[in-house]
CSV table of C-alpha atoms in Angstrom, one decimal:
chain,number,residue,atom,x,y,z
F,199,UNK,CA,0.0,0.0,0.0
F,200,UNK,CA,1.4,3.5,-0.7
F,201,UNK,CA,0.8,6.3,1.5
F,202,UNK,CA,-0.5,9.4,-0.3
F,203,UNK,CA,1.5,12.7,-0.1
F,204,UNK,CA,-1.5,15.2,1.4
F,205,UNK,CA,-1.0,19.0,2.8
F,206,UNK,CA,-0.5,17.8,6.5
F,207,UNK,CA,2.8,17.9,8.0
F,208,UNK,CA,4.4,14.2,9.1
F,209,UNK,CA,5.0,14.5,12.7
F,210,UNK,CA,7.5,11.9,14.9
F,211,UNK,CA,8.1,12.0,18.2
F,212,UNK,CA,11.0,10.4,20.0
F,213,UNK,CA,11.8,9.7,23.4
F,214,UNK,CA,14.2,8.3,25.4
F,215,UNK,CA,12.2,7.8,28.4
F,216,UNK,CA,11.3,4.2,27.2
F,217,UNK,CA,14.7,3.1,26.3
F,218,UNK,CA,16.1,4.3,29.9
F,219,UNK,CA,13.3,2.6,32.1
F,220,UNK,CA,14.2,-0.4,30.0
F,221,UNK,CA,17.6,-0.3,30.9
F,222,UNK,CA,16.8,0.1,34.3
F,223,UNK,CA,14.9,-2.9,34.6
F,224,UNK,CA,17.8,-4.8,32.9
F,225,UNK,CA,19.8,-3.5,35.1
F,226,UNK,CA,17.8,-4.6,38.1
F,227,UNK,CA,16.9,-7.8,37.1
F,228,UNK,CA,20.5,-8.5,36.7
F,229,UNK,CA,21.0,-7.4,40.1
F,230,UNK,CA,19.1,-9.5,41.2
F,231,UNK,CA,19.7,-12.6,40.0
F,232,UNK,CA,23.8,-11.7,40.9
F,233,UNK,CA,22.8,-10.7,44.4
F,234,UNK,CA,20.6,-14.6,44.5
F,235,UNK,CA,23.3,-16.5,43.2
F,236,UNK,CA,26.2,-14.4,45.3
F,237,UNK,CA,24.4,-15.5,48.0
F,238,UNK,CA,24.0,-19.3,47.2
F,239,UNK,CA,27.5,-19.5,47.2
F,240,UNK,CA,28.5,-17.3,50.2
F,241,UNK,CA,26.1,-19.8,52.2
F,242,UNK,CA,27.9,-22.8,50.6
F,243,UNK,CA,25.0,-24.1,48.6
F,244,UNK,CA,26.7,-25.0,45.7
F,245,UNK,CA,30.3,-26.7,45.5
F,246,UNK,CA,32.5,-24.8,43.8
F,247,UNK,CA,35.1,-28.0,43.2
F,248,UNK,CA,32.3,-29.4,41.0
F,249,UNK,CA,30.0,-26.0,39.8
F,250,UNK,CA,33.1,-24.2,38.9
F,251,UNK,CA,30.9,-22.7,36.1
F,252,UNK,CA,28.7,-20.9,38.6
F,253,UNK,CA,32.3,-19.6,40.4
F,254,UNK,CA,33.3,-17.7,37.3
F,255,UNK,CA,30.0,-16.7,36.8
F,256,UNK,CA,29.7,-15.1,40.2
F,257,UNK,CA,33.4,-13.8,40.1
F,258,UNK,CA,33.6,-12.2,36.7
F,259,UNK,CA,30.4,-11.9,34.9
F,260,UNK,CA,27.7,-11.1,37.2
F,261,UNK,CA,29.7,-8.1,38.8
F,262,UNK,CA,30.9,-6.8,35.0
F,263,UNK,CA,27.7,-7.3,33.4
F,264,UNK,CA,25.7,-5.6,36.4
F,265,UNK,CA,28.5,-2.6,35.7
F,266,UNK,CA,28.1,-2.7,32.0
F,267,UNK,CA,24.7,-2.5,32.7
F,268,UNK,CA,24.3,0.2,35.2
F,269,UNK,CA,27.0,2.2,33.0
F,270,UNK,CA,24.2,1.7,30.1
F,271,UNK,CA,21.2,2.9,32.3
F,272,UNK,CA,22.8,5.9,33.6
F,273,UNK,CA,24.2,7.4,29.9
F,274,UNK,CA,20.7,6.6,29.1
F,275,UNK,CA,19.1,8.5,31.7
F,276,UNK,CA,21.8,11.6,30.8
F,277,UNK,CA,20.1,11.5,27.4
F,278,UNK,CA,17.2,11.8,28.7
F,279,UNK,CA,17.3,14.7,31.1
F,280,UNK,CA,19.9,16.6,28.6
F,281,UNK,CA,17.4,16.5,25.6
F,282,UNK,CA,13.7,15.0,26.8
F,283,UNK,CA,11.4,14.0,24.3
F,284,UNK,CA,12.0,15.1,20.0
F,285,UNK,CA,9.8,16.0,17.6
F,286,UNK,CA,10.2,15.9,14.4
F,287,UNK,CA,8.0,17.6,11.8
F,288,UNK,CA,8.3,17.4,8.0
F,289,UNK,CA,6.4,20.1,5.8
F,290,UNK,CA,3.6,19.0,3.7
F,291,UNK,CA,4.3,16.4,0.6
F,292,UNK,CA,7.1,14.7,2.4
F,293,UNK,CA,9.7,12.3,1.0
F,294,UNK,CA,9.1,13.3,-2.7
F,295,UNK,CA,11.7,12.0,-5.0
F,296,UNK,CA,12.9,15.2,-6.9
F,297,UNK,CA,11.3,17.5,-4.1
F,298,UNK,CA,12.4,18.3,-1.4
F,299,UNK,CA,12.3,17.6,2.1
F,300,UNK,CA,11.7,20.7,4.3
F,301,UNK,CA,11.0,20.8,8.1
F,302,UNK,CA,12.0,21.4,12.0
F,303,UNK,CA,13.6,19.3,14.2
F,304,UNK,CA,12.3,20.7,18.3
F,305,UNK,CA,13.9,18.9,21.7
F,306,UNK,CA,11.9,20.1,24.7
F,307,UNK,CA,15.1,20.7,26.6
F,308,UNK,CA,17.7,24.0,25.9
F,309,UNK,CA,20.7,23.1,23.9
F,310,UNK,CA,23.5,25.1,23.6
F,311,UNK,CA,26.6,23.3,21.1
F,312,UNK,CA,29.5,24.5,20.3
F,313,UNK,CA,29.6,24.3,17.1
F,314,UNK,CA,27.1,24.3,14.2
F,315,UNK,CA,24.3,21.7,14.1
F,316,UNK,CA,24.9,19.2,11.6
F,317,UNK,CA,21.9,17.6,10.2
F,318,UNK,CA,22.4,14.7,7.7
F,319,UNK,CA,20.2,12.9,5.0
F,320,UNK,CA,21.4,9.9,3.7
F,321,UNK,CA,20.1,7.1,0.8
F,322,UNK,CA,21.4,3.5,1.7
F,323,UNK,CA,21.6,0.3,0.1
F,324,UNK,CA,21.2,-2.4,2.2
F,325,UNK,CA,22.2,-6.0,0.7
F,326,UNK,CA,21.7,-9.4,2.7
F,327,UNK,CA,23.7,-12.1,2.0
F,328,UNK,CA,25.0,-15.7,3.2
F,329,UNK,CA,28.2,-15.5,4.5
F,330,UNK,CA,30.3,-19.3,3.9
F,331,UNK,CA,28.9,-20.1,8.0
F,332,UNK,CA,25.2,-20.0,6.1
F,333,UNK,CA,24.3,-16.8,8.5
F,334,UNK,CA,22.5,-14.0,7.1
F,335,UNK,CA,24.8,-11.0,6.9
F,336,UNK,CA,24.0,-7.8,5.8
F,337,UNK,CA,26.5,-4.2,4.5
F,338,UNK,CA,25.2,-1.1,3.5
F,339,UNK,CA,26.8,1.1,1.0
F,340,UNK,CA,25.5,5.1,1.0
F,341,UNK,CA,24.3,5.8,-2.3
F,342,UNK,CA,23.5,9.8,-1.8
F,343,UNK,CA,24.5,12.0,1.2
F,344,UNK,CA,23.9,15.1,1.8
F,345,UNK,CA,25.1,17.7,5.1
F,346,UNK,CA,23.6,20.8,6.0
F,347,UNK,CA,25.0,22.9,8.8
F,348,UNK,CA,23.0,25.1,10.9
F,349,UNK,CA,24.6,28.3,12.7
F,350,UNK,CA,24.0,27.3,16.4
F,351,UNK,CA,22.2,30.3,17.1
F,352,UNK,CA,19.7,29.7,14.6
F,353,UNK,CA,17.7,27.8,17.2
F,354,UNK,CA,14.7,28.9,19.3
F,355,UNK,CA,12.8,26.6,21.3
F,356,UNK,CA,9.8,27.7,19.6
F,357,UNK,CA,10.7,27.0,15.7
F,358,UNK,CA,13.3,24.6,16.4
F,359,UNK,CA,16.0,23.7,14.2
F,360,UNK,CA,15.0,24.6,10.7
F,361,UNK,CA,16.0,22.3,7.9
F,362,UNK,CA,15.3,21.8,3.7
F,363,UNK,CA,16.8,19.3,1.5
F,364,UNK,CA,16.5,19.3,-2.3
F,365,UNK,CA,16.3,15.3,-3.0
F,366,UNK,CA,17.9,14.1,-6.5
F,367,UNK,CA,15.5,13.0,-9.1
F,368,UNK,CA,17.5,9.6,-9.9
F,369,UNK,CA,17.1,8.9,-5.9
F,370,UNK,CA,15.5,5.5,-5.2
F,371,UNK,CA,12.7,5.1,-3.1
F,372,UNK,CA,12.7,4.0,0.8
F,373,UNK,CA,11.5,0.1,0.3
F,374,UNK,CA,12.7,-0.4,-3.2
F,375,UNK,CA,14.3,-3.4,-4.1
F,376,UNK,CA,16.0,-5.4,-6.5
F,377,UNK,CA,18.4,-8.1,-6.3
F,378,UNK,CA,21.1,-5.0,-5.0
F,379,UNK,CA,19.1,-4.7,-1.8
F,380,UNK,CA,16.5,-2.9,-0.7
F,381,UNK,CA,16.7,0.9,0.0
F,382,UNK,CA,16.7,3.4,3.2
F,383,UNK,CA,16.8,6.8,3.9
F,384,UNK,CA,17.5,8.3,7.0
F,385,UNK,CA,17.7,12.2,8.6
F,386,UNK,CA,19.9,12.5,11.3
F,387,UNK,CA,21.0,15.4,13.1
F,388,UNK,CA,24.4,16.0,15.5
F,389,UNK,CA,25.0,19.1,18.3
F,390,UNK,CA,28.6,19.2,19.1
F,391,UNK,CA,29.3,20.1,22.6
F,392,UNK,CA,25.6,19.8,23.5
């Protein structure tokens, strides 16, 4: 099914929020099961000469992976509380292949970089393939890229970061394939120093 091109803008919103209480409860549940099984062999209920497995288990991974794991759930929740919650609104008659792509990109937190913002669209190829193990392996090669930067001053909380892409007429559309893989675009954007 295609999805017609109307007058309304496309609006996406993305948060963080989800992907930091999820790696939270990771985090806890990992805890958990390393505080249980600490426990079983501090009180002796397993015999380390013959569950030597558990040993290392309780000696190196459950304290490096409740670490790595903790590490992960805290950068997440620094994310979170330095930008909050996206939005992302593209201008009507989005994703046109020889129009262009014009919108504002709006975090609900202040940002102040050091630099220009860098905001990226890019056209990829992605092709599956068998490596000689029989495992599905995939590359990607970029077939169109294109940078805009944005004076870091040009943003206000209220219009947000203001951005417009001319996209090539030989440009392939997002789904597209053929037996050179099937094709993806994606917008991102990048805040030095922020």
């Amino acid at each position: 099914d295609d999805i017609e091109n109307d007058d309304s803008p496309l609006i996406l919103i993305c948060s963080s929020k989800g992907e930091m209480i999820s790696n939270w409860m990771v985090a806890a549940i990992w805890g958990v099961v390393s505080i249980y099984c600490s426990a079983q062999v501090l009180q002796g209920e397993v015999d380390l000469d013959r569950d030597w497995l558990i040993y290392l288990l309780w000696l190196i991974i459950f304290p490096g992976g409740s670490l790595f794991l903790v590490i992960k759930a805290l950068r997440s929740t620094m994310r979170w509380k330095k930008f909050g919650e996206s939005r992302l609104e593209i201008e009507e008659n989005y994703g046109i292949i020889g129009g262009r792509l014009k919108g504002q990109l709006k975090v609900s937190r202040e940002i102040n970089p050091s630099a220009p913002y860098a905001l990226c669209l890019e056209c990829v190829q992605i092709k599956q393939y068998r490596n000689s193990k029989g495992q599905i392996k995939s590359s990607t090669k970029s077939l169109w890229k294109k940078e805009n930067k944005i004076p870091q001053h040009a943003y206000s909380a209220r219009s947000g970061i203001q951005f417009e892409f001319d996209i090539p007429k030989d440009a392939r559309e997002t789904g597209s394939s053929s037996e050179d893989g099937g094709i993806s675009w994606s917008l991102s954007a990048s805040a030095p120093g922020a």
